[in-house]
Coordinates of C-alpha atoms and ligand atoms in Angstrom, one line a residue:
M22 CA 154.3 133.9 44.1
S23 CA 157.0 136.1 45.9
K24 CA 158.0 134.7 49.4
R25 CA 157.8 138.1 51.4
F26 CA 155.4 140.5 51.3
T27 CA 156.3 144.4 50.8
V28 CA 153.2 146.8 54.1
M29 CA 153.8 149.9 53.4
I30 CA 153.0 152.4 56.4
I31 CA 151.7 155.8 54.9
P32 CA 151.9 158.1 57.6
E33 CA 148.8 160.9 57.2
D34 CA 151.5 163.9 58.1
G35 CA 153.6 163.6 55.6
K36 CA 155.8 162.5 56.8
R37 CA 158.3 159.4 55.5
V38 CA 156.4 155.9 54.0
R39 CA 157.5 153.6 56.1
H40 CA 158.4 149.9 53.9
L41 CA 157.8 146.8 55.8
R42 CA 159.3 143.3 54.6
I43 CA 156.9 140.5 56.4
R44 CA 158.2 136.9 55.0
R45 CA 155.4 134.8 53.5
S46 CA 156.1 132.1 56.4
L47 CA 156.0 134.1 59.6
L48 CA 152.7 135.9 58.4
T49 CA 151.3 132.0 57.4
S50 CA 152.8 131.5 61.2
A51 CA 150.8 133.8 62.8
L52 CA 148.4 133.3 61.7
V53 CA 148.5 130.5 62.7
G54 CA 149.5 131.4 66.4
L55 CA 146.7 133.8 66.2
L56 CA 144.3 131.3 65.3
L57 CA 145.9 128.6 67.9
F58 CA 145.3 131.2 70.4
V59 CA 142.0 132.0 69.8
G60 CA 141.0 128.1 70.2
L61 CA 143.0 128.0 73.5
F62 CA 140.4 131.2 74.4
A63 CA 138.0 129.7 73.6
W64 CA 137.9 125.8 74.6
L65 CA 140.0 127.7 78.7
A66 CA 136.4 129.6 78.3
Y67 CA 134.5 126.6 77.8
S68 CA 135.9 124.4 80.3
Q69 CA 135.6 127.3 82.6
L70 CA 132.1 127.5 82.4
D71 CA 131.5 123.5 81.6
L72 CA 133.4 123.2 85.9
R73 CA 130.4 125.9 86.8
F74 CA 127.6 123.7 85.8
K75 CA 129.2 120.3 87.0
Q76 CA 130.0 122.3 90.5
S77 CA 126.6 122.9 90.6
E78 CA 125.2 119.7 89.7
L79 CA 126.9 117.8 91.7
Q80 CA 125.6 120.5 94.9
H81 CA 122.5 119.6 94.0
L82 CA 123.6 115.8 93.6
R83 CA 124.4 115.9 97.3
L84 CA 121.5 117.5 99.0
V85 CA 119.3 114.9 96.6
N86 CA 121.9 112.2 98.5
G87 CA 121.8 113.8 102.1
R88 CA 117.2 113.8 101.6
Q89 CA 117.1 110.6 100.1
R90 CA 119.7 109.1 102.7
L91 CA 117.2 110.7 105.2
N92 CA 114.4 109.5 103.8
L93 CA 115.8 105.4 103.7
Q94 CA 116.6 106.5 107.4
R95 CA 113.3 107.9 108.1
L96 CA 111.9 104.5 107.0
N97 CA 113.8 102.3 108.2
A98 CA 112.8 104.2 111.7
D99 CA 109.0 103.0 110.1
V100 CA 110.3 99.7 109.7
D101 CA 111.4 99.7 113.7
G102 CA 108.7 100.3 114.6
M103 CA 106.6 98.4 112.3
S104 CA 109.2 95.2 113.6
G105 CA 107.5 97.0 117.3
E106 CA 104.1 96.1 116.9
L107 CA 104.2 93.1 115.3
A108 CA 106.3 91.9 118.3
R109 CA 103.1 93.4 121.2
L110 CA 101.1 91.4 118.2
A111 CA 102.8 88.2 118.9
E112 CA 102.7 88.7 122.8
T113 CA 99.2 89.5 122.8
E114 CA 98.2 86.8 120.8
A115 CA 100.7 84.2 122.9
R116 CA 98.5 85.7 125.9
V117 CA 95.3 84.9 124.1
R118 CA 96.7 81.2 123.4
Q119 CA 97.6 81.2 126.7
L120 CA 94.0 82.1 128.2
A121 CA 92.3 79.5 125.5
D122 CA 94.8 76.9 126.9
F123 CA 96.3 76.4 123.0
D124 CA 99.5 75.9 122.6
S125 CA 102.2 78.8 122.6
S126 CA 102.8 80.5 119.5
P127 CA 104.1 78.1 116.4
Q128 CA 105.8 80.5 114.6
A129 CA 107.6 83.2 116.0
V130 CA 110.0 85.1 113.3
P131 CA 111.6 88.0 114.6
V132 CA 112.9 91.3 112.8
A133 CA 115.8 92.3 112.9
V134 CA 115.4 95.7 115.4
G135 CA 118.0 98.4 114.7
G136 CA 120.3 100.8 112.3
I137 CA 121.1 100.2 108.8
P138 CA 124.4 99.8 107.8
D139 CA 126.8 102.9 107.0
G140 CA 127.5 103.1 103.0
D141 CA 126.4 104.5 99.9
N142 CA 122.6 104.9 99.6
P143 CA 122.1 102.0 97.0
S144 CA 123.6 99.1 99.9
L145 CA 120.8 101.4 102.2
V146 CA 118.4 100.5 100.4
D147 CA 118.8 96.8 99.8
A148 CA 119.6 96.6 103.9
V149 CA 116.1 99.0 104.3
Q150 CA 114.2 96.0 101.6
K151 CA 115.4 92.8 103.0
R152 CA 113.9 94.1 106.4
I153 CA 110.9 95.0 104.7
N154 CA 110.6 91.1 103.6
Q155 CA 111.4 89.7 106.7
L156 CA 108.4 92.4 108.0
R157 CA 106.3 90.7 105.6
L158 CA 107.0 87.5 106.1
A159 CA 106.6 87.5 109.9
I160 CA 103.2 89.6 109.6
D161 CA 102.1 86.8 107.0
L162 CA 103.4 84.4 109.5
R163 CA 101.3 85.9 112.3
R164 CA 98.5 86.5 110.5
Q165 CA 98.0 82.4 109.6
S166 CA 99.1 81.8 113.5
Q167 CA 96.2 84.2 114.0
E168 CA 93.8 82.8 111.9
D169 CA 94.8 79.3 113.1
V170 CA 93.6 80.9 117.6
R171 CA 90.7 82.5 115.4
N172 CA 89.1 79.1 113.8
L173 CA 90.0 77.5 117.8
L174 CA 88.2 79.8 119.6
N175 CA 85.7 79.5 117.5
D176 CA 85.6 76.4 117.9
Q177 CA 85.3 76.5 121.9
V178 CA 82.7 78.9 121.5
S179 CA 80.4 76.5 119.1
I180 CA 81.1 74.0 121.6
S181 CA 80.6 75.8 124.7
R182 CA 77.6 76.4 122.8
A183 CA 76.6 73.8 121.8
T184 CA 77.0 71.7 125.7
P185 CA 73.8 72.2 127.9
K186 CA 73.8 74.4 130.6
G187 CA 71.6 76.1 133.0
W188 CA 67.6 75.1 134.2
P189 CA 65.4 74.0 131.6
A190 CA 63.0 75.9 133.9
R191 CA 62.2 77.8 137.2
G192 CA 61.0 74.9 139.5
W193 CA 62.1 73.0 142.1
I194 CA 63.7 69.6 141.9
T195 CA 61.5 67.1 142.9
S196 CA 63.4 64.1 141.4
Y197 CA 67.2 63.2 141.2
F198 CA 69.0 61.2 138.5
G199 CA 69.9 58.5 139.4
M200 CA 68.3 55.2 140.7
R201 CA 64.6 55.1 142.6
R202 CA 62.1 53.4 143.3
I203 CA 58.8 53.4 140.8
P204 CA 56.5 55.2 142.7
G205 CA 53.9 53.4 144.2
G206 CA 56.0 50.2 143.4
T207 CA 58.9 48.0 145.4
K208 CA 60.9 47.0 141.9
W209 CA 64.7 50.3 141.5
R210 CA 64.5 51.5 138.3
I211 CA 67.5 54.5 136.5
H212 CA 65.9 58.2 136.3
E213 CA 68.2 59.3 133.3
G214 CA 67.1 62.6 133.7
L215 CA 66.3 65.1 136.8
D216 CA 62.0 66.7 137.6
I217 CA 61.6 69.3 137.9
A218 CA 58.5 71.4 138.9
A219 CA 57.0 74.0 138.0
N220 CA 53.4 75.9 138.0
I221 CA 51.6 74.6 134.7
G222 CA 52.3 76.8 131.2
T223 CA 55.7 77.9 133.2
P224 CA 57.9 78.7 130.1
V225 CA 60.6 75.6 129.1
M226 CA 64.3 77.2 127.7
A227 CA 66.4 75.2 126.0
T228 CA 70.2 74.9 127.4
A229 CA 72.0 75.0 124.6
D230 CA 72.4 76.2 120.9
G231 CA 71.3 72.8 118.4
V232 CA 68.4 71.9 117.2
V233 CA 64.5 70.4 117.0
A234 CA 65.1 66.6 116.3
R235 CA 61.5 65.8 117.8
A236 CA 58.9 67.8 119.1
E237 CA 55.8 65.4 119.5
Y238 CA 53.9 63.5 122.2
S239 CA 55.0 59.7 123.8
S240 CA 52.8 58.1 126.0
S241 CA 56.1 58.4 128.7
Y242 CA 57.1 61.4 128.0
G243 CA 53.7 63.3 127.1
K244 CA 54.3 66.0 124.9
A245 CA 58.4 66.1 124.3
V246 CA 60.8 68.3 123.2
I247 CA 64.3 66.5 122.5
I248 CA 67.3 68.5 120.6
D249 CA 70.7 67.8 119.0
H250 CA 73.2 70.3 119.9
G251 CA 75.8 68.8 118.0
Y252 CA 78.7 67.5 119.9
G253 CA 77.5 64.3 120.6
Y254 CA 74.8 66.6 123.0
R255 CA 71.1 65.7 122.8
T256 CA 68.5 66.9 125.8
L257 CA 64.9 66.0 126.1
Y258 CA 62.3 68.0 128.0
G259 CA 59.1 66.4 128.7
H260 CA 55.2 66.3 129.9
N261 CA 54.8 69.2 129.1
S262 CA 51.4 71.1 128.5
R263 CA 52.1 72.8 124.9
I264 CA 55.0 72.3 122.4
L265 CA 56.0 75.9 120.9
V266 CA 58.8 74.6 118.5
K267 CA 59.0 71.6 115.2
R268 CA 61.5 69.3 114.1
G269 CA 64.0 70.6 112.5
E270 CA 63.9 74.3 113.7
R271 CA 67.2 76.0 115.0
I272 CA 67.2 76.8 118.7
R273 CA 69.7 79.1 120.4
R274 CA 70.7 78.7 124.3
G275 CA 67.3 80.0 126.7
E276 CA 64.9 79.7 124.5
K277 CA 61.3 79.5 124.9
I278 CA 60.5 75.7 123.4
A279 CA 57.6 74.9 125.5
E280 CA 55.6 75.1 128.7
V281 CA 55.9 73.4 132.1
G282 CA 52.5 70.6 132.0
N283 CA 51.4 66.9 133.1
T284 CA 51.1 65.1 130.5
G285 CA 52.5 61.1 129.5
R286 CA 53.1 59.4 132.4
S287 CA 53.3 61.8 135.0
T288 CA 52.5 62.9 138.8
G289 CA 52.3 66.9 138.3
P290 CA 52.7 69.8 136.8
H291 CA 56.9 68.9 136.4
V292 CA 59.9 69.1 133.6
H293 CA 61.9 66.1 132.7
Y294 CA 64.9 67.2 131.8
E295 CA 67.5 64.7 130.3
V296 CA 71.1 65.3 128.5
R297 CA 72.9 62.6 126.6
L298 CA 76.1 62.7 125.6
N299 CA 76.7 60.9 122.9
G300 CA 73.7 58.2 124.1
I301 CA 74.8 57.8 127.0
P302 CA 72.7 60.0 130.8
I303 CA 74.2 62.3 132.2
D304 CA 73.7 64.0 135.4
P305 CA 71.9 67.0 134.1
R306 CA 72.8 68.7 137.4
K307 CA 76.8 68.7 137.2
S308 CA 75.7 71.2 134.2
L309 CA 72.8 73.3 136.6
Ligands
ZN417 ZN1 61.8 62.9 134.9

């Protein structure tokens, strides 16, 4: 193959034909150059497009980032609000404990209130997550503590409901608790209750919640009711004309259990009312 080419240029107007003699290596170089140029152009065009695309993507990401940061800050503000709420709950609980004479709040876990550190979003997420975990722990402790308060209050309410209080019948006291002369005699003996005189048929009411332990006739107390209140308390209502409850029945304070009478060893219509704590008679007047 020849090392040169001849390119003939034939003008249409009949002028002289021109001959261009080109070396083969030059043609090859020109072709390579052209290819390089096209390639470079294509690469530049691609780079430009890619750059534009990346720029718009960056803008979008910045926007998303900003929004996420804002959301994190709002979340943090929420945590602040909840911490404050929790602190107020703890205060209320402390006041309830004080009112109920309980020990002051056992564990108070303070949740740090305040801003979150500057930094990239992942570290902000960590910071907020940490605060939320603290909050969760504090809420658990608060719940436990309030459970304790509730149980203590329940106990107090139960004890209070089981403690005899008030008059068992409307009437007037004819004999007090303590030593007294036996009617018609000269001997002294202890009167273990309170005698309240009232008309026959006057309602006799339980002075505390409890369970009927006895509801029967006895020669001394006549038709009598004994109520077991738990916590060591028992009450006795004697000399009734009628008994309205049965053994084992649950009774509420104020519930009518009998009617005033004159049964048993009695000299007139009255209720013999006794309060015993752990088996020992105590003065019912103290709980009227
Ligand atoms: Zn009596």
